[in-house]
mmCIF file with all atom_site columns, C-alpha atoms in Angstrom:
data_model
loop_
_atom_site.group_PDB
_atom_site.id
_atom_site.type_symbol
_atom_site.label_atom_id
_atom_site.label_alt_id
_atom_site.label_comp_id
_atom_site.label_asym_id
_atom_site.label_entity_id
_atom_site.label_seq_id
_atom_site.pdbx_PDB_ins_code
_atom_site.Cartn_x
_atom_site.Cartn_y
_atom_site.Cartn_z
_atom_site.occupancy
_atom_site.B_iso_or_equiv
_atom_site.pdbx_formal_charge
_atom_site.auth_seq_id
_atom_site.auth_comp_id
_atom_site.auth_asym_id
_atom_site.auth_atom_id
_atom_site.pdbx_PDB_model_num
ATOM 1   C CA . MET I 1 1   ? 0.000   0.000  0.000   1.00 89.00 ? 77  MET I CA 1
ATOM 2   C CA . ILE I 1 2   ? 1.352   3.404  -0.984  1.00 94.00 ? 78  ILE I CA 1
ATOM 3   C CA . THR I 1 3   ? 1.500   6.004  1.781   1.00 96.00 ? 79  THR I CA 1
ATOM 4   C CA . LEU I 1 4   ? 1.544   9.786  1.616   1.00 96.00 ? 80  LEU I CA 1
ATOM 5   C CA . VAL I 1 5   ? 4.879   9.764  3.420   1.00 97.00 ? 81  VAL I CA 1
ATOM 6   C CA . GLN I 1 6   ? 6.387   7.611  0.677   1.00 97.00 ? 82  GLN I CA 1
ATOM 7   C CA . LEU I 1 7   ? 5.073   10.052 -1.910  1.00 97.00 ? 83  LEU I CA 1
ATOM 8   C CA . GLU I 1 8   ? 6.623   12.964 0.009   1.00 97.00 ? 84  GLU I CA 1
ATOM 9   C CA . TYR I 1 9   ? 9.966   11.147 0.032   1.00 97.00 ? 85  TYR I CA 1
ATOM 10  C CA . LEU I 1 10  ? 9.602   10.386 -3.664  1.00 97.00 ? 86  LEU I CA 1
ATOM 11  C CA . ILE I 1 11  ? 9.085   14.058 -4.475  1.00 97.00 ? 87  ILE I CA 1
ATOM 12  C CA . ALA I 1 12  ? 11.959  15.100 -2.211  1.00 97.00 ? 88  ALA I CA 1
ATOM 13  C CA . VAL I 1 13  ? 14.382  12.790 -4.023  1.00 97.00 ? 89  VAL I CA 1
ATOM 14  C CA . ASP I 1 14  ? 13.137  14.103 -7.356  1.00 97.00 ? 90  ASP I CA 1
ATOM 15  C CA . THR I 1 15  ? 13.557  17.691 -6.153  1.00 97.00 ? 91  THR I CA 1
ATOM 16  C CA . TYR I 1 16  ? 17.045  17.321 -4.678  1.00 96.00 ? 92  TYR I CA 1
ATOM 17  C CA . ARG I 1 17  ? 18.289  14.438 -6.887  1.00 96.00 ? 93  ARG I CA 1
ATOM 18  C CA . HIS I 1 18  ? 20.226  13.109 -3.908  1.00 95.00 ? 94  HIS I CA 1
ATOM 19  C CA . PHE I 1 19  ? 19.004  10.661 -1.264  1.00 95.00 ? 95  PHE I CA 1
ATOM 20  C CA . ALA I 1 20  ? 20.964  12.134 1.664   1.00 95.00 ? 96  ALA I CA 1
ATOM 21  C CA . THR I 1 21  ? 19.844  15.691 0.919   1.00 96.00 ? 97  THR I CA 1
ATOM 22  C CA . ALA I 1 22  ? 16.234  14.588 0.453   1.00 97.00 ? 98  ALA I CA 1
ATOM 23  C CA . ALA I 1 23  ? 16.354  12.725 3.764   1.00 96.00 ? 99  ALA I CA 1
ATOM 24  C CA . GLU I 1 24  ? 17.750  15.787 5.507   1.00 96.00 ? 100 GLU I CA 1
ATOM 25  C CA . LYS I 1 25  ? 14.976  17.989 4.081   1.00 95.00 ? 101 LYS I CA 1
ATOM 26  C CA . CYS I 1 26  ? 12.368  15.426 5.181   1.00 96.00 ? 102 CYS I CA 1
ATOM 27  C CA . PHE I 1 27  ? 13.888  15.255 8.689   1.00 95.00 ? 103 PHE I CA 1
ATOM 28  C CA . VAL I 1 28  ? 14.585  11.518 8.492   1.00 96.00 ? 104 VAL I CA 1
ATOM 29  C CA . THR I 1 29  ? 17.714  9.435  8.176   1.00 96.00 ? 105 THR I CA 1
ATOM 30  C CA . GLN I 1 30  ? 18.918  8.456  4.734   1.00 96.00 ? 106 GLN I CA 1
ATOM 31  C CA . PRO I 1 31  ? 18.413  4.707  5.395   1.00 96.00 ? 107 PRO I CA 1
ATOM 32  C CA . THR I 1 32  ? 14.802  5.378  6.452   1.00 96.00 ? 108 THR I CA 1
ATOM 33  C CA . LEU I 1 33  ? 14.081  7.322  3.279   1.00 96.00 ? 109 LEU I CA 1
ATOM 34  C CA . SER I 1 34  ? 15.820  4.736  1.089   1.00 96.00 ? 110 SER I CA 1
ATOM 35  C CA . MET I 1 35  ? 13.953  1.874  2.764   1.00 97.00 ? 111 MET I CA 1
ATOM 36  C CA . GLN I 1 36  ? 10.580  3.555  2.239   1.00 97.00 ? 112 GLN I CA 1
ATOM 37  C CA . LEU I 1 37  ? 11.310  4.246  -1.418  1.00 97.00 ? 113 LEU I CA 1
ATOM 38  C CA . LYS I 1 38  ? 12.520  0.686  -1.937  1.00 96.00 ? 114 LYS I CA 1
ATOM 39  C CA . LYS I 1 39  ? 9.279   -0.578 -0.378  1.00 97.00 ? 115 LYS I CA 1
ATOM 40  C CA . LEU I 1 40  ? 7.294   1.752  -2.651  1.00 97.00 ? 116 LEU I CA 1
ATOM 41  C CA . GLU I 1 41  ? 9.114   0.410  -5.700  1.00 96.00 ? 117 GLU I CA 1
ATOM 42  C CA . GLU I 1 42  ? 8.477   -3.168 -4.555  1.00 96.00 ? 118 GLU I CA 1
ATOM 43  C CA . ASP I 1 43  ? 4.769   -2.465 -4.008  1.00 95.00 ? 119 ASP I CA 1
ATOM 44  C CA . LEU I 1 44  ? 4.516   -0.866 -7.453  1.00 95.00 ? 120 LEU I CA 1
ATOM 45  C CA . GLY I 1 45  ? 6.692   -3.494 -9.110  1.00 96.00 ? 121 GLY I CA 1
ATOM 46  C CA . ILE I 1 46  ? 8.630   -0.803 -10.959 1.00 96.00 ? 122 ILE I CA 1
ATOM 47  C CA . ILE I 1 47  ? 11.889  1.096  -10.503 1.00 96.00 ? 123 ILE I CA 1
ATOM 48  C CA . VAL I 1 48  ? 11.240  4.828  -10.017 1.00 97.00 ? 124 VAL I CA 1
ATOM 49  C CA . PHE I 1 49  ? 14.829  6.134  -9.845  1.00 96.00 ? 125 PHE I CA 1
ATOM 50  C CA . ASP I 1 50  ? 17.904  5.173  -11.814 1.00 94.00 ? 126 ASP I CA 1
ATOM 51  C CA . ARG I 1 51  ? 20.424  4.929  -8.991  1.00 91.00 ? 127 ARG I CA 1
ATOM 52  C CA . THR I 1 52  ? 23.363  4.232  -11.319 1.00 92.00 ? 128 THR I CA 1
ATOM 53  C CA . LYS I 1 53  ? 23.551  7.889  -12.330 1.00 88.00 ? 129 LYS I CA 1
ATOM 54  C CA . GLN I 1 54  ? 24.644  10.796 -10.197 1.00 89.00 ? 130 GLN I CA 1
ATOM 55  C CA . PRO I 1 55  ? 22.629  12.800 -9.530  1.00 93.00 ? 131 PRO I CA 1
ATOM 56  C CA . VAL I 1 56  ? 19.861  10.201 -9.410  1.00 95.00 ? 132 VAL I CA 1
ATOM 57  C CA . VAL I 1 57  ? 17.253  10.606 -12.132 1.00 95.00 ? 133 VAL I CA 1
ATOM 58  C CA . PRO I 1 58  ? 13.758  9.202  -12.461 1.00 97.00 ? 134 PRO I CA 1
ATOM 59  C CA . THR I 1 59  ? 13.065  6.503  -14.985 1.00 96.00 ? 135 THR I CA 1
ATOM 60  C CA . ASP I 1 60  ? 10.475  7.209  -17.691 1.00 96.00 ? 136 ASP I CA 1
ATOM 61  C CA . ALA I 1 61  ? 7.822   5.479  -15.597 1.00 97.00 ? 137 ALA I CA 1
ATOM 62  C CA . GLY I 1 62  ? 9.168   7.273  -12.531 1.00 96.00 ? 138 GLY I CA 1
ATOM 63  C CA . LYS I 1 63  ? 8.561   10.664 -14.130 1.00 97.00 ? 139 LYS I CA 1
ATOM 64  C CA . GLU I 1 64  ? 4.877   9.888  -14.572 1.00 97.00 ? 140 GLU I CA 1
ATOM 65  C CA . ILE I 1 65  ? 4.617   8.433  -11.075 1.00 97.00 ? 141 ILE I CA 1
ATOM 66  C CA . ILE I 1 66  ? 6.267   11.517 -9.563  1.00 98.00 ? 142 ILE I CA 1
ATOM 67  C CA . GLU I 1 67  ? 3.919   13.848 -11.430 1.00 98.00 ? 143 GLU I CA 1
ATOM 68  C CA . GLN I 1 68  ? 0.925   11.894 -10.146 1.00 97.00 ? 144 GLN I CA 1
ATOM 69  C CA . ALA I 1 69  ? 2.406   11.906 -6.622  1.00 97.00 ? 145 ALA I CA 1
ATOM 70  C CA . ARG I 1 70  ? 2.483   15.703 -6.758  1.00 97.00 ? 146 ARG I CA 1
ATOM 71  C CA . VAL I 1 71  ? -1.215  15.735 -7.689  1.00 97.00 ? 147 VAL I CA 1
ATOM 72  C CA . VAL I 1 72  ? -2.089  13.296 -4.894  1.00 97.00 ? 148 VAL I CA 1
ATOM 73  C CA . LEU I 1 73  ? -0.256  15.354 -2.264  1.00 96.00 ? 149 LEU I CA 1
ATOM 74  C CA . ARG I 1 74  ? -1.925  18.576 -3.446  1.00 95.00 ? 150 ARG I CA 1
ATOM 75  C CA . GLU I 1 75  ? -5.319  16.912 -3.146  1.00 95.00 ? 151 GLU I CA 1
ATOM 76  C CA . ALA I 1 76  ? -4.468  15.508 0.301   1.00 94.00 ? 152 ALA I CA 1
ATOM 77  C CA . LYS I 1 77  ? -3.598  19.049 1.389   1.00 92.00 ? 153 LYS I CA 1
ATOM 78  C CA . LYS I 1 78  ? -7.093  20.117 0.340   1.00 92.00 ? 154 LYS I CA 1
ATOM 79  C CA . VAL I 1 79  ? -8.565  17.561 2.749   1.00 92.00 ? 155 VAL I CA 1
ATOM 80  C CA . GLU I 1 80  ? -6.607  19.174 5.588   1.00 86.00 ? 156 GLU I CA 1
ATOM 81  C CA . GLU I 1 81  ? -7.900  22.600 4.517   1.00 84.00 ? 157 GLU I CA 1
ATOM 82  C CA . ILE I 1 82  ? -11.507 21.369 4.595   1.00 87.00 ? 158 ILE I CA 1
ATOM 83  C CA . VAL I 1 83  ? -11.034 20.047 8.124   1.00 86.00 ? 159 VAL I CA 1
ATOM 84  C CA . LEU I 1 84  ? -9.546  23.357 9.266   1.00 77.00 ? 160 LEU I CA 1
ATOM 85  C CA . LYS I 1 85  ? -12.426 25.248 7.668   1.00 78.00 ? 161 LYS I CA 1
ATOM 86  C CA . TYR I 1 86  ? -14.996 23.250 9.606   1.00 81.00 ? 162 TYR I CA 1
ATOM 87  C CA . LYS I 1 87  ? -13.039 23.654 12.818  1.00 81.00 ? 163 LYS I CA 1
ATOM 88  C CA . ASN I 1 88  ? -13.028 27.429 12.197  1.00 72.00 ? 164 ASN I CA 1
ATOM 89  C CA . ILE I 1 89  ? -9.245  27.467 12.245  1.00 72.00 ? 165 ILE I CA 1
ATOM 90  C CA . LEU I 1 90  ? -7.725  30.040 9.961   1.00 74.00 ? 166 LEU I CA 1
ATOM 91  C CA . SER I 1 91  ? -4.367  28.978 8.565   1.00 75.00 ? 167 SER I CA 1
ATOM 92  C CA . GLY I 1 92  ? -2.124  29.663 5.633   1.00 80.00 ? 168 GLY I CA 1
ATOM 93  C CA . GLU I 1 93  ? -0.234  32.754 4.607   1.00 87.00 ? 169 GLU I CA 1
ATOM 94  C CA . VAL I 1 94  ? -1.469  36.351 4.468   1.00 86.00 ? 170 VAL I CA 1
ATOM 95  C CA . LYS I 1 95  ? 0.613   39.020 2.789   1.00 90.00 ? 171 LYS I CA 1
ATOM 96  C CA . ILE I 1 96  ? -0.179  42.589 3.777   1.00 89.00 ? 172 ILE I CA 1
ATOM 97  C CA . GLY I 1 97  ? 1.048   45.469 1.653   1.00 89.00 ? 173 GLY I CA 1
ATOM 98  C CA . ILE I 1 98  ? 0.996   48.911 3.218   1.00 88.00 ? 174 ILE I CA 1
ATOM 99  C CA . ILE I 1 99  ? 2.858   52.134 2.638   1.00 91.00 ? 175 ILE I CA 1
ATOM 100 C CA . PRO I 1 100 ? 5.499   52.877 5.300   1.00 88.00 ? 176 PRO I CA 1
ATOM 101 C CA . SER I 1 101 ? 3.950   56.155 6.388   1.00 90.00 ? 177 SER I CA 1
ATOM 102 C CA . LEU I 1 102 ? 0.686   54.428 7.425   1.00 87.00 ? 178 LEU I CA 1
ATOM 103 C CA . SER I 1 103 ? 2.017   51.154 8.808   1.00 87.00 ? 179 SER I CA 1
ATOM 104 C CA . PRO I 1 104 ? 2.931   52.397 12.322  1.00 89.00 ? 180 PRO I CA 1
ATOM 105 C CA . TYR I 1 105 ? -0.608  53.728 12.751  1.00 87.00 ? 181 TYR I CA 1
ATOM 106 C CA . LEU I 1 106 ? -2.722  50.994 11.170  1.00 88.00 ? 182 LEU I CA 1
ATOM 107 C CA . LEU I 1 107 ? -0.878  47.731 11.807  1.00 88.00 ? 183 LEU I CA 1
ATOM 108 C CA . PRO I 1 108 ? -0.949  47.958 15.627  1.00 89.00 ? 184 PRO I CA 1
ATOM 109 C CA . LEU I 1 109 ? -4.752  48.218 15.470  1.00 89.00 ? 185 LEU I CA 1
ATOM 110 C CA . PHE I 1 110 ? -5.149  44.616 14.319  1.00 87.00 ? 186 PHE I CA 1
ATOM 111 C CA . LEU I 1 111 ? -1.871  42.792 13.725  1.00 87.00 ? 187 LEU I CA 1
ATOM 112 C CA . GLY I 1 112 ? -1.168  41.662 17.294  1.00 87.00 ? 188 GLY I CA 1
ATOM 113 C CA . ARG I 1 113 ? -4.732  40.484 17.881  1.00 87.00 ? 189 ARG I CA 1
ATOM 114 C CA . MET I 1 114 ? -4.756  38.712 14.534  1.00 85.00 ? 190 MET I CA 1
ATOM 115 C CA . ALA I 1 115 ? -1.517  36.855 15.320  1.00 85.00 ? 191 ALA I CA 1
ATOM 116 C CA . LYS I 1 116 ? -2.830  35.875 18.765  1.00 85.00 ? 192 LYS I CA 1
ATOM 117 C CA . ASN I 1 117 ? -6.257  34.710 17.553  1.00 82.00 ? 193 ASN I CA 1
ATOM 118 C CA . TYR I 1 118 ? -4.912  32.794 14.559  1.00 82.00 ? 194 TYR I CA 1
ATOM 119 C CA . PRO I 1 119 ? -1.564  31.242 15.565  1.00 83.00 ? 195 PRO I CA 1
ATOM 120 C CA . GLN I 1 120 ? -1.509  28.976 12.497  1.00 82.00 ? 196 GLN I CA 1
ATOM 121 C CA . LEU I 1 121 ? -1.729  31.971 10.189  1.00 84.00 ? 197 LEU I CA 1
ATOM 122 C CA . GLN I 1 122 ? 1.559   33.204 8.766   1.00 88.00 ? 198 GLN I CA 1
ATOM 123 C CA . ILE I 1 123 ? 1.436   36.980 8.443   1.00 87.00 ? 199 ILE I CA 1
ATOM 124 C CA . GLN I 1 124 ? 3.902   38.705 6.171   1.00 88.00 ? 200 GLN I CA 1
ATOM 125 C CA . VAL I 1 125 ? 4.040   42.490 5.938   1.00 87.00 ? 201 VAL I CA 1
#
């Protein structure tokens, strides 16, 4: 059975083209990442990465699998967003553009309260 974690690892290796770097970016050890990808390849019955080349490159089938993995992870993220919506939790990123002469007067009126009430919201001025 394919897991979302395996798909995340798959995309990380495709992004960084190096198992150790991908593992570091995923906050796991390189053997853990390699083992999960090997299990994924065994479950699929197909080799996703050509490990004989440096940097590693996806096989032709691997390219299609990686593209589909990106779609699957995007859709899984939407499920999380639906749950947050129904829990009335505001999350994500908000970018606020304001001219410097007004910012010291307007931002204090709402920015602190907004950050306190919505801790999962990333506010960028």
